Coordinates of C-alpha atoms in Angstrom, one line a residue:
M1 CA -35.6 96.4 -69.3
C2 CA -37.0 98.7 -72.0
L3 CA -38.6 102.1 -71.3
R4 CA -42.0 100.7 -71.9
D5 CA -41.4 98.1 -69.2
L6 CA -40.3 100.8 -66.8
A7 CA -43.3 102.9 -67.6
E8 CA -45.6 100.0 -67.1
S9 CA -44.0 98.9 -63.8
D10 CA -44.3 102.5 -62.5
M11 CA -48.0 102.7 -63.4
S12 CA -48.8 99.3 -62.0
D13 CA -46.9 99.6 -58.6
P14 CA -49.4 100.8 -55.9
G15 CA -46.6 101.9 -53.7
S16 CA -44.9 104.1 -56.2
P17 CA -44.9 107.9 -55.6
R18 CA -46.7 108.5 -58.8
M19 CA -49.6 106.2 -57.8
S20 CA -49.8 107.7 -54.4
Y21 CA -50.1 111.2 -55.9
Q22 CA -52.7 110.0 -58.3
A23 CA -54.7 108.5 -55.5
Q24 CA -54.6 111.8 -53.6
L25 CA -55.9 113.7 -56.7
E26 CA -58.7 111.2 -57.2
S27 CA -59.6 111.4 -53.5
K28 CA -59.8 115.2 -53.6
A29 CA -61.8 115.2 -56.8
S30 CA -64.2 112.6 -55.3
S31 CA -64.7 114.8 -52.2
V32 CA -65.6 117.8 -54.4
V33 CA -68.0 115.7 -56.4
E34 CA -69.7 114.4 -53.2
D35 CA -70.0 117.9 -51.8
L36 CA -71.4 119.5 -55.0
D37 CA -73.5 116.7 -56.3
G38 CA -77.2 117.7 -56.3
K39 CA -76.4 121.3 -55.3
R40 CA -77.0 124.3 -57.6
V41 CA -73.8 126.1 -56.5
L42 CA -70.4 126.7 -58.1
P43 CA -67.3 125.1 -56.5
S44 CA -65.1 127.2 -54.2
K45 CA -61.7 128.3 -55.3
D46 CA -60.0 125.4 -53.7
Q47 CA -62.5 122.9 -55.1
A48 CA -62.1 124.4 -58.6
N49 CA -58.3 124.0 -58.3
D50 CA -58.7 120.4 -57.3
L51 CA -61.0 119.7 -60.2
M52 CA -58.7 121.4 -62.7
T53 CA -55.7 119.5 -61.4
A54 CA -57.7 116.2 -61.7
I55 CA -58.7 117.1 -65.3
S56 CA -55.1 117.9 -66.2
S57 CA -54.0 114.6 -64.7
N58 CA -56.6 112.7 -66.6
D59 CA -55.5 114.4 -69.9
R60 CA -51.9 113.4 -69.3
E61 CA -52.9 109.8 -68.5
I62 CA -55.0 109.7 -71.7
L63 CA -52.0 110.9 -73.8
E64 CA -49.8 108.3 -72.1
L65 CA -52.3 105.6 -72.8
E66 CA -52.6 106.7 -76.5
T67 CA -48.8 106.6 -76.7
R68 CA -48.7 103.2 -75.2
I69 CA -51.4 102.0 -77.7
R70 CA -49.4 103.3 -80.6
M71 CA -46.3 101.7 -79.2
L72 CA -48.1 98.3 -78.8
R73 CA -49.4 98.5 -82.4
T74 CA -45.9 99.3 -83.7
E75 CA -44.5 96.3 -81.8
T76 CA -47.3 94.1 -83.1
K77 CA -46.6 95.0 -86.7
L78 CA -43.0 94.3 -86.1
Y79 CA -43.7 90.9 -84.6
Q80 CA -46.0 90.2 -87.6
T81 CA -43.3 91.0 -90.1
F82 CA -41.2 88.3 -88.5
L83 CA -44.0 85.8 -89.0
S84 CA -44.6 86.8 -92.7
P85 CA -42.9 84.5 -95.2
I86 CA -42.6 87.3 -97.7
R87 CA -39.9 89.0 -95.6
I88 CA -37.4 86.4 -96.6
L89 CA -38.0 86.9 -100.4
P90 CA -35.0 88.5 -102.2
P91 CA -35.7 91.7 -104.1
E92 CA -35.6 89.8 -107.4
I93 CA -38.5 87.7 -106.5
L94 CA -40.5 90.7 -105.1
I95 CA -39.9 92.5 -108.4
H96 CA -41.2 89.6 -110.3
I97 CA -44.3 89.5 -108.1
F98 CA -44.8 93.2 -108.6
R99 CA -44.7 92.8 -112.4
L100 CA -47.4 90.1 -112.2
V101 CA -49.8 92.4 -110.3
M102 CA -49.5 95.3 -112.7
P103 CA -52.7 96.1 -114.7
K104 CA -53.1 93.8 -117.7
I105 CA -55.1 96.3 -119.6
H106 CA -54.8 100.1 -120.2
T107 CA -56.3 101.6 -117.1
P108 CA -55.6 105.1 -115.5
P109 CA -53.5 105.2 -112.3
K110 CA -55.4 104.6 -109.1
A111 CA -54.2 104.7 -105.5
T112 CA -55.7 101.3 -105.0
G113 CA -53.8 99.7 -107.9
A114 CA -50.3 98.9 -108.8
P115 CA -47.7 100.4 -108.8
L116 CA -49.0 103.2 -106.5
L117 CA -50.6 100.7 -104.0
L118 CA -47.2 98.9 -103.6
C119 CA -45.6 102.1 -102.6
H120 CA -47.8 102.4 -99.5
V121 CA -47.1 99.0 -98.0
C122 CA -43.7 99.7 -96.4
S123 CA -40.5 101.7 -97.0
T124 CA -38.7 98.6 -98.3
W125 CA -41.4 98.0 -101.0
R126 CA -41.6 101.6 -101.8
N127 CA -37.8 101.8 -102.4
I128 CA -38.0 98.7 -104.6
V129 CA -41.0 99.9 -106.6
L130 CA -39.6 103.4 -107.3
N131 CA -36.4 101.9 -108.6
V132 CA -38.0 99.4 -111.0
S133 CA -38.3 101.5 -114.1
D134 CA -40.5 99.3 -116.2
L135 CA -43.3 99.5 -113.7
W136 CA -43.6 103.2 -114.6
S137 CA -43.0 103.0 -118.4
T138 CA -46.8 103.0 -119.3
L139 CA -49.1 105.7 -118.3
V140 CA -52.9 106.0 -119.1
F141 CA -54.7 109.3 -119.0
P142 CA -57.1 110.9 -118.2
M143 CA -58.0 109.8 -114.7
S144 CA -61.5 109.7 -113.5
F145 CA -62.8 112.9 -111.9
S146 CA -66.2 111.6 -110.6
A147 CA -65.1 112.2 -107.0
E148 CA -64.1 115.8 -107.5
S149 CA -66.5 117.0 -110.1
E150 CA -66.5 120.5 -108.6
S151 CA -62.8 121.0 -109.1
S152 CA -61.7 123.5 -111.7
P153 CA -60.2 122.6 -115.1
R154 CA -56.9 124.1 -114.0
S155 CA -56.6 121.9 -110.9
R156 CA -57.5 118.8 -112.9
A157 CA -54.9 119.7 -115.5
R158 CA -52.3 120.4 -112.8
R159 CA -53.0 117.0 -111.1
H160 CA -52.3 115.2 -114.4
V161 CA -49.1 117.1 -115.2
E162 CA -47.7 116.5 -111.7
L163 CA -48.5 112.8 -111.9
M164 CA -47.0 112.5 -115.4
N165 CA -43.8 114.1 -114.3
F166 CA -43.6 111.8 -111.2
W167 CA -44.5 108.7 -113.2
F168 CA -42.0 109.2 -116.1
K169 CA -39.3 110.3 -113.8
N170 CA -39.4 106.9 -112.1
A171 CA -39.2 105.3 -115.6
K172 CA -35.7 106.8 -116.0
S173 CA -34.4 106.0 -119.4
R174 CA -37.0 103.3 -120.2
P175 CA -38.9 103.8 -123.5
L176 CA -42.4 105.1 -122.7
T177 CA -45.9 104.1 -123.7
F178 CA -48.5 106.8 -123.3
V179 CA -52.2 106.1 -123.7
F180 CA -54.9 108.8 -123.9
R181 CA -58.4 107.5 -123.9
T182 CA -61.7 109.3 -123.7
R183 CA -63.9 106.7 -125.3
E184 CA -65.9 106.2 -122.1
R185 CA -67.2 109.7 -122.3
N186 CA -69.4 108.7 -125.3
K187 CA -72.7 107.7 -123.8
L188 CA -73.5 105.8 -126.9
K189 CA -70.5 103.6 -126.3
S190 CA -70.8 103.0 -122.6
F191 CA -73.3 103.3 -119.8
I192 CA -70.5 104.2 -117.5
R193 CA -69.6 107.9 -117.2
P194 CA -66.4 108.2 -115.2
Y195 CA -66.2 111.9 -116.1
P196 CA -68.5 114.8 -115.1
K197 CA -70.9 116.0 -117.7
D198 CA -69.3 119.4 -117.8
W199 CA -65.8 118.1 -118.1
Q200 CA -63.9 119.2 -121.2
V201 CA -61.0 117.0 -122.2
A202 CA -59.3 119.9 -124.1
H203 CA -58.5 121.7 -120.8
V204 CA -56.6 118.6 -119.5
W205 CA -55.1 117.5 -122.9
N206 CA -53.6 120.9 -123.7
S207 CA -51.7 120.9 -120.4
I208 CA -50.7 117.3 -120.9
S209 CA -49.5 117.8 -124.4
M210 CA -47.3 120.7 -123.3
A211 CA -45.8 118.6 -120.4
L212 CA -45.4 115.6 -122.8
T213 CA -42.8 117.6 -124.7
S214 CA -40.3 117.2 -122.0
H215 CA -40.7 113.4 -122.2
S216 CA -41.3 113.0 -126.0
T217 CA -37.7 111.9 -126.7
K218 CA -38.4 108.7 -124.8
L219 CA -41.9 108.0 -126.2
Q220 CA -42.0 104.6 -128.0
N221 CA -45.7 103.9 -128.2
L222 CA -48.5 106.5 -128.5
I223 CA -52.1 105.2 -128.2
F224 CA -55.3 107.3 -128.6
Y225 CA -58.8 106.0 -127.9
L226 CA -61.0 109.0 -128.7
D227 CA -64.6 110.0 -129.4
D228 CA -63.9 113.4 -130.8
M229 CA -60.9 114.4 -132.9
E230 CA -61.3 118.0 -131.9
D231 CA -59.7 117.0 -128.6
L232 CA -56.4 116.6 -130.3
R233 CA -56.6 119.1 -133.1
Q234 CA -54.0 121.6 -131.8
F235 CA -51.7 118.7 -130.9
L236 CA -51.9 117.2 -134.4
L237 CA -51.2 120.6 -136.0
S238 CA -48.0 121.1 -134.0
N239 CA -44.7 120.3 -135.7
N240 CA -42.1 120.8 -133.0
L241 CA -42.5 117.6 -131.0
P242 CA -39.3 115.5 -131.1
L243 CA -40.2 111.8 -131.4
P244 CA -36.8 110.0 -132.1
L245 CA -37.9 106.7 -130.5
L246 CA -41.6 106.6 -131.6
K247 CA -42.2 103.1 -133.0
S248 CA -45.9 102.5 -132.7
L249 CA -48.9 104.8 -133.2
V250 CA -52.6 103.9 -132.6
F251 CA -55.7 105.9 -133.2
R252 CA -59.1 104.4 -132.3
L253 CA -62.0 106.7 -132.8
A254 CA -65.7 106.3 -132.1
D255 CA -68.1 106.2 -135.0
L256 CA -69.2 109.8 -135.6
D257 CA -72.1 111.1 -137.6
G258 CA -71.3 112.4 -141.0
E259 CA -71.4 116.2 -140.3
Q260 CA -68.7 115.8 -137.6
W261 CA -66.3 114.4 -140.1
N262 CA -66.8 116.9 -142.9
A263 CA -63.9 119.1 -141.7
Y264 CA -61.5 116.1 -141.8
R265 CA -62.5 115.0 -145.3
S266 CA -61.6 118.2 -147.1
S267 CA -58.0 119.1 -147.8
S268 CA -58.9 122.8 -148.1
I269 CA -59.9 123.2 -144.5
E270 CA -56.4 123.0 -142.9
P271 CA -53.0 121.6 -143.7
Q272 CA -52.0 118.0 -143.1
W273 CA -51.1 116.9 -139.6
T274 CA -47.4 116.6 -139.8
I275 CA -46.5 115.9 -136.2
F276 CA -45.5 112.3 -137.0
S277 CA -44.0 112.8 -140.4
R278 CA -40.4 113.1 -139.0
A279 CA -40.6 110.2 -136.6
P280 CA -37.5 108.3 -137.8
R281 CA -38.4 105.0 -136.2
L282 CA -42.1 104.8 -136.7
E283 CA -42.9 101.3 -138.0
H284 CA -46.3 100.3 -136.7
M285 CA -49.5 102.2 -137.5
N286 CA -53.0 101.2 -136.4
I287 CA -55.8 103.4 -137.4
Q288 CA -59.4 102.4 -136.6
C289 CA -61.8 105.3 -137.3
S290 CA -64.2 106.7 -139.8
S291 CA -63.0 106.9 -143.3
G292 CA -61.0 109.9 -144.3
F293 CA -59.1 110.6 -141.1
H294 CA -56.0 108.7 -142.1
R295 CA -55.5 110.9 -145.1
R296 CA -55.0 113.9 -142.9
L297 CA -52.0 112.3 -141.2
A298 CA -48.6 112.9 -142.9
L299 CA -46.8 109.6 -142.2
P300 CA -43.5 108.1 -143.2
F301 CA -45.1 105.3 -145.2
M302 CA -41.8 104.2 -146.7
R303 CA -40.6 103.1 -143.3
L304 CA -43.8 101.4 -142.1
K305 CA -43.6 97.7 -141.4
M306 CA -47.1 97.2 -140.0
L307 CA -50.2 99.1 -141.3
N308 CA -53.6 98.3 -139.8
L309 CA -56.7 99.9 -141.5
G310 CA -59.0 97.0 -140.7
L311 CA -62.0 99.2 -139.9
V312 CA -61.2 102.0 -142.4
E313 CA -62.9 101.3 -145.8
I314 CA -60.6 102.2 -148.7
G315 CA -60.8 101.8 -152.4
V316 CA -58.9 99.4 -154.6
A317 CA -56.6 102.2 -156.0
E318 CA -55.7 103.4 -152.5
F319 CA -55.0 99.9 -151.4
R320 CA -52.6 99.3 -154.3
E321 CA -51.0 102.7 -153.8
L322 CA -50.3 101.9 -150.1
L323 CA -48.7 98.6 -151.2
A324 CA -46.5 100.5 -153.7
I325 CA -45.4 103.1 -151.1
C326 CA -44.9 100.9 -148.1
R327 CA -41.9 99.0 -149.5
L328 CA -40.9 97.6 -146.1
L329 CA -44.4 96.4 -145.1
T330 CA -44.5 93.0 -143.5
R331 CA -48.0 93.0 -142.0
G332 CA -51.1 94.7 -143.5
V333 CA -54.8 94.7 -142.5
F334 CA -57.2 96.3 -144.9
L335 CA -61.0 96.8 -145.5
I336 CA -61.6 97.2 -149.2
G337 CA -64.7 98.3 -151.0
K338 CA -65.2 102.0 -150.9
P339 CA -65.8 103.6 -154.3
E340 CA -62.8 105.6 -155.5
S341 CA -62.9 109.3 -154.9
S342 CA -61.1 109.8 -158.2
H343 CA -61.0 108.0 -161.5
R344 CA -57.3 107.2 -161.6
P345 CA -56.6 104.1 -163.7
L346 CA -55.0 101.2 -162.0
S347 CA -51.5 100.2 -163.0
P348 CA -51.6 96.7 -164.5
T349 CA -48.8 95.5 -162.2
L350 CA -47.0 96.5 -159.1
H351 CA -43.2 96.5 -158.8
P352 CA -42.1 93.1 -157.3
Q353 CA -40.4 95.0 -154.5
S354 CA -43.7 96.5 -153.5
C355 CA -44.9 93.3 -151.9
G356 CA -41.7 91.4 -151.5
N357 CA -41.6 91.8 -147.7
L358 CA -45.3 91.3 -147.0
M359 CA -45.7 88.2 -144.8
N360 CA -49.0 88.7 -143.1
L361 CA -52.1 90.0 -144.9
T362 CA -55.7 90.3 -143.8
L363 CA -58.3 91.5 -146.4
E364 CA -62.0 92.1 -145.8
F365 CA -64.2 92.9 -148.8
S366 CA -67.3 94.9 -148.3
S367 CA -70.3 94.9 -150.7
L368 CA -68.5 97.3 -153.0
W369 CA -65.4 95.3 -153.8
R370 CA -63.9 95.4 -157.3
A371 CA -62.6 92.4 -159.3
D372 CA -59.3 94.0 -160.1
V373 CA -57.9 94.3 -156.6
F374 CA -55.3 91.5 -157.2
L375 CA -54.6 92.4 -160.8
G376 CA -51.0 91.7 -161.5
L377 CA -50.2 91.4 -157.8
T378 CA -47.8 88.8 -156.5
L379 CA -47.0 88.0 -152.8
P380 CA -43.9 85.8 -152.8
S381 CA -43.2 86.0 -149.1
L382 CA -46.7 85.6 -147.6
K383 CA -46.9 83.3 -144.6
A384 CA -50.3 84.3 -143.1
L385 CA -53.4 85.1 -145.1
A386 CA -56.9 85.9 -144.0
I387 CA -59.6 86.7 -146.6
G388 CA -63.3 87.3 -145.9
S389 CA -66.3 89.0 -147.5
P390 CA -68.9 88.4 -144.7
D391 CA -71.1 91.4 -145.6
A392 CA -70.8 91.3 -149.4
T393 CA -73.9 90.4 -151.5
I394 CA -71.5 88.7 -154.0
R395 CA -68.7 86.8 -152.3
F396 CA -65.1 87.5 -153.2
P397 CA -63.8 84.5 -155.4
W398 CA -60.5 82.7 -154.8
I399 CA -60.2 82.5 -158.5
G400 CA -61.7 85.5 -160.4
E401 CA -61.7 87.0 -163.8
V402 CA -58.3 88.6 -163.5
H403 CA -56.7 86.8 -160.6
N404 CA -55.9 83.3 -159.3
L405 CA -54.7 83.5 -155.7
S406 CA -53.3 80.0 -155.9
K407 CA -50.7 81.3 -158.4
Q408 CA -50.3 84.8 -156.9
I409 CA -49.4 84.0 -153.3
S410 CA -46.7 81.8 -151.8
V411 CA -49.1 78.9 -150.9
H412 CA -46.1 76.6 -150.0
L413 CA -45.0 79.1 -147.3
L414 CA -48.3 79.6 -145.6
S415 CA -48.4 78.8 -141.9
T416 CA -51.8 80.4 -141.2
L417 CA -54.8 80.4 -143.5
S418 CA -58.3 81.9 -142.6
L419 CA -61.1 81.9 -145.2
S420 CA -64.5 83.2 -144.4
H421 CA -67.5 83.8 -146.7
I422 CA -65.6 83.7 -149.9
H423 CA -66.4 81.8 -153.0
I424 CA -64.1 78.7 -153.3
S425 CA -65.1 75.2 -154.3
T426 CA -64.2 72.2 -152.3
A427 CA -61.9 71.1 -155.1
E428 CA -60.2 74.5 -155.2
L429 CA -59.7 74.4 -151.4
F430 CA -58.1 71.0 -151.6
D431 CA -55.8 72.1 -154.3
V432 CA -54.6 75.0 -152.1
L433 CA -54.3 72.7 -149.0
S434 CA -52.4 70.1 -150.9
N435 CA -49.5 72.6 -151.4
T436 CA -49.4 74.2 -148.0
F437 CA -46.6 72.1 -146.5
K438 CA -46.0 74.4 -143.5
L439 CA -49.6 75.2 -142.5
S440 CA -50.1 75.1 -138.7
R441 CA -53.4 77.0 -138.4
L442 CA -56.5 76.6 -140.6
S443 CA -59.8 78.4 -140.1
I444 CA -62.7 78.1 -142.6
D445 CA -66.2 79.3 -142.7
L446 CA -67.3 78.3 -146.2
D447 CA -70.1 76.7 -148.1
I448 CA -68.3 73.4 -148.8
D449 CA -68.7 69.7 -148.1
I450 CA -67.5 69.3 -144.5
N451 CA -67.4 65.5 -144.7
R452 CA -64.9 65.8 -147.6
V453 CA -62.8 68.2 -145.6
F454 CA -62.5 65.7 -142.7
Q455 CA -61.8 62.9 -145.1
F456 CA -59.1 65.0 -146.7
L457 CA -57.5 65.5 -143.3
I458 CA -57.5 61.9 -142.2
H459 CA -53.9 60.5 -142.0
P460 CA -53.5 56.9 -143.2
S461 CA -51.8 54.4 -140.9
Q462 CA -48.8 54.1 -143.3
P463 CA -46.6 56.8 -144.9
P464 CA -46.9 59.0 -146.9
Y465 CA -49.2 60.8 -144.5
L466 CA -50.7 63.0 -147.2
H467 CA -51.7 66.6 -146.3
L468 CA -51.1 69.2 -143.7
T469 CA -48.5 67.3 -141.6
K470 CA -47.7 70.4 -139.6
L471 CA -51.3 71.3 -138.7
L472 CA -51.8 72.2 -135.0
Y473 CA -55.0 74.2 -134.8
L474 CA -58.2 73.6 -136.8
T475 CA -61.3 75.8 -136.7
I476 CA -64.3 75.0 -138.8
V477 CA -67.8 76.5 -139.0
A478 CA -70.3 73.8 -140.2
P479 CA -73.0 75.3 -142.5
S480 CA -76.6 75.0 -141.4
V481 CA -78.8 72.2 -142.7
P482 CA -82.6 72.7 -143.1
A483 CA -84.6 70.8 -140.6
G484 CA -85.2 67.2 -141.6
E485 CA -82.5 67.2 -144.3
G486 CA -79.8 65.3 -142.4
Q487 CA -76.6 66.2 -140.6
P488 CA -74.0 68.9 -141.3
F489 CA -71.4 66.1 -141.3
T490 CA -71.0 62.5 -140.3
P491 CA -69.7 62.2 -136.7
S492 CA -67.8 59.0 -137.4
I493 CA -65.7 60.7 -140.1
F494 CA -64.9 63.6 -137.8
F495 CA -63.9 61.1 -135.1
D496 CA -61.7 59.2 -137.5
M497 CA -59.9 62.4 -138.5
V498 CA -59.2 63.4 -134.9
R499 CA -58.1 59.9 -134.0
S500 CA -55.7 59.7 -137.0
R501 CA -54.1 63.0 -136.1
G502 CA -53.7 62.1 -132.4
I503 CA -51.4 59.2 -133.1
P504 CA -47.6 60.0 -133.2
K505 CA -46.1 59.5 -136.7
R506 CA -42.7 60.3 -138.0
G507 CA -42.5 63.6 -139.8
T508 CA -45.9 64.8 -138.6
L509 CA -47.1 67.0 -135.8
L510 CA -50.0 66.1 -133.5
L511 CA -53.1 68.1 -133.8
R512 CA -53.5 70.2 -130.6
R513 CA -57.0 71.8 -130.8
V514 CA -60.1 71.4 -132.9
T515 CA -62.8 74.1 -132.7
L516 CA -66.2 73.5 -134.2
F517 CA -69.0 76.0 -134.6
L518 CA -72.3 74.4 -135.5
R519 CA -74.5 77.0 -137.1
G520 CA -78.2 76.6 -136.4
H521 CA -78.0 73.0 -135.2
P522 CA -80.2 71.7 -132.4
R523 CA -78.6 71.0 -129.1
R524 CA -80.2 67.6 -129.1
W525 CA -78.1 66.5 -132.1
I526 CA -74.9 67.8 -130.5
D527 CA -75.6 66.0 -127.2
N528 CA -76.7 62.7 -128.7
D529 CA -74.3 62.4 -131.7
L530 CA -71.2 64.3 -130.9
T531 CA -70.7 64.6 -127.2
P532 CA -70.3 60.9 -126.3
G533 CA -67.7 60.4 -129.1
I534 CA -65.8 63.5 -128.1
S535 CA -65.7 62.5 -124.5
Q536 CA -64.2 59.2 -125.4
L537 CA -61.6 60.8 -127.7
T538 CA -60.5 63.3 -125.0
R539 CA -59.9 60.4 -122.6
T540 CA -57.5 58.7 -125.1
S541 CA -56.0 61.7 -126.9
A542 CA -54.3 65.0 -125.9
I543 CA -56.3 66.9 -128.6
Q544 CA -58.5 69.6 -127.2
I545 CA -62.0 69.6 -128.8
Q546 CA -64.4 72.4 -128.4
V547 CA -67.9 72.3 -129.9
T548 CA -70.2 75.4 -129.8
G549 CA -73.7 75.8 -131.1
V550 CA -74.2 79.2 -132.7
D551 CA -77.2 80.9 -134.4
E552 CA -77.7 81.4 -138.1
T553 CA -76.1 84.9 -138.0
F554 CA -72.8 83.8 -136.6
K555 CA -69.8 84.8 -138.7
L556 CA -66.3 83.5 -137.9
W557 CA -64.9 86.7 -139.6
N558 CA -66.2 88.8 -136.7
R559 CA -63.8 87.0 -134.4
L560 CA -61.0 87.2 -136.9
R561 CA -61.6 90.9 -137.4
V562 CA -61.3 91.6 -133.6
T563 CA -58.0 89.7 -133.6
A564 CA -56.6 91.4 -136.7
T565 CA -57.4 95.0 -135.6
R566 CA -56.3 94.8 -132.0
D567 CA -53.1 96.5 -130.9
T568 CA -50.0 94.3 -131.3
F569 CA -47.6 95.8 -128.8

């Protein structure tokens, strides 16, 4: 019999000495109450002693009952654990589950989110979580202070430093990712203000950057989402931060008004920011900010394998210089069109080694593009190409005065091709597609004959199966047609194309997905002419077909730009 059973039997037995003594106390207290009730007199000395004794007895009984309640709750939890299926899961399965519930996006730590929440479930879970280093390898700062807006900057900074040291200590030797984001503070960017109005990020960041020094040798990825470069100025001017493992660097800045950027456009204001110049393993660079900022950073360009300037408008000369310097570059994203700040003549050709490794290239041309951007340029290893000039008054041509992209890129190696708002005829497009033997993804938003495109893609029933035998994903934006002037394409031709590519054939791959954007077309035409045929095709074919009606302003490049400029690690 356990102690709790003995205690319960003692309390429940009317004949026990304890119950007899308790009954005597209650009897005396009742007598005092009966005698004094309704009288305006104080109890006698003996009566007061009886009342005090009864009160003490009641207090003891309350404590005993509270102890018993806690005991019962503890036992109940124990019994419940035996009924829970999760108790039989081995640690390996629990760790896999813990990884699945980790935040999928960069969010600051919260007590109500993983991994901190998992530490509060039980000691077993806490021990497991604290020993899984990859759960602690990514840290996002700063945390929200809306609940403690009256706290001092010093206490806020101390809270961050303490959490950082705790967090990265649990990461052990794991390479670290550190994210610092203050974009939400910009009221023009978000209606949500998770920070107090008087909160200054510099107070917190200065303390964080000092504490970060002790962890910098393990930093692999550094990501900054900012709305004011002044927040990081002192950090960027430092040159004593060891970064032996730093592989990826991201800067995303809010669009600032012109005067706020003047200090960063003039080289006479301050020296270059050299903090990353000696990072021996820095390979990936993603800068999305106002023009001029990237020139302040001293970077090891000769070691870069990925350079993303998709939202930073640069001139043709700078684009070509970057290609010449970044000899190891395999992926580049560029926005070309800004007038040159100097009048340096372009070299007629680039050394073949300059672009020999480039396999993935995304180019957007603004309204100020120049015709000599591809002058003498060859891309022998290119496998993915995206070109667009959605905002240009004159569209960039596939074949121009001093270039012919069909002859300057490795068309036969292309696996991905995206063309949006450029000048290319239907015949020129077919000439390109006829030689893309490995193309698996094709996206086009062009002023071309869509019926001819679908006919070009139809596979005959007998070999040879003509073009694009490896095509898996097809995205097409159908141009708008003025009201009363017919259809953007003939539905039956589209259905024939899909049907021909859904039948297994030797040496060809089955089409997996077709995405159609119909610009400015009435819903009635989609429902009456397309939907019934698509419904029938999806019942007999595994090809996924998605049709979306969009307005006249829709541009496929806007989606491609988001994909191209996002972080890739």
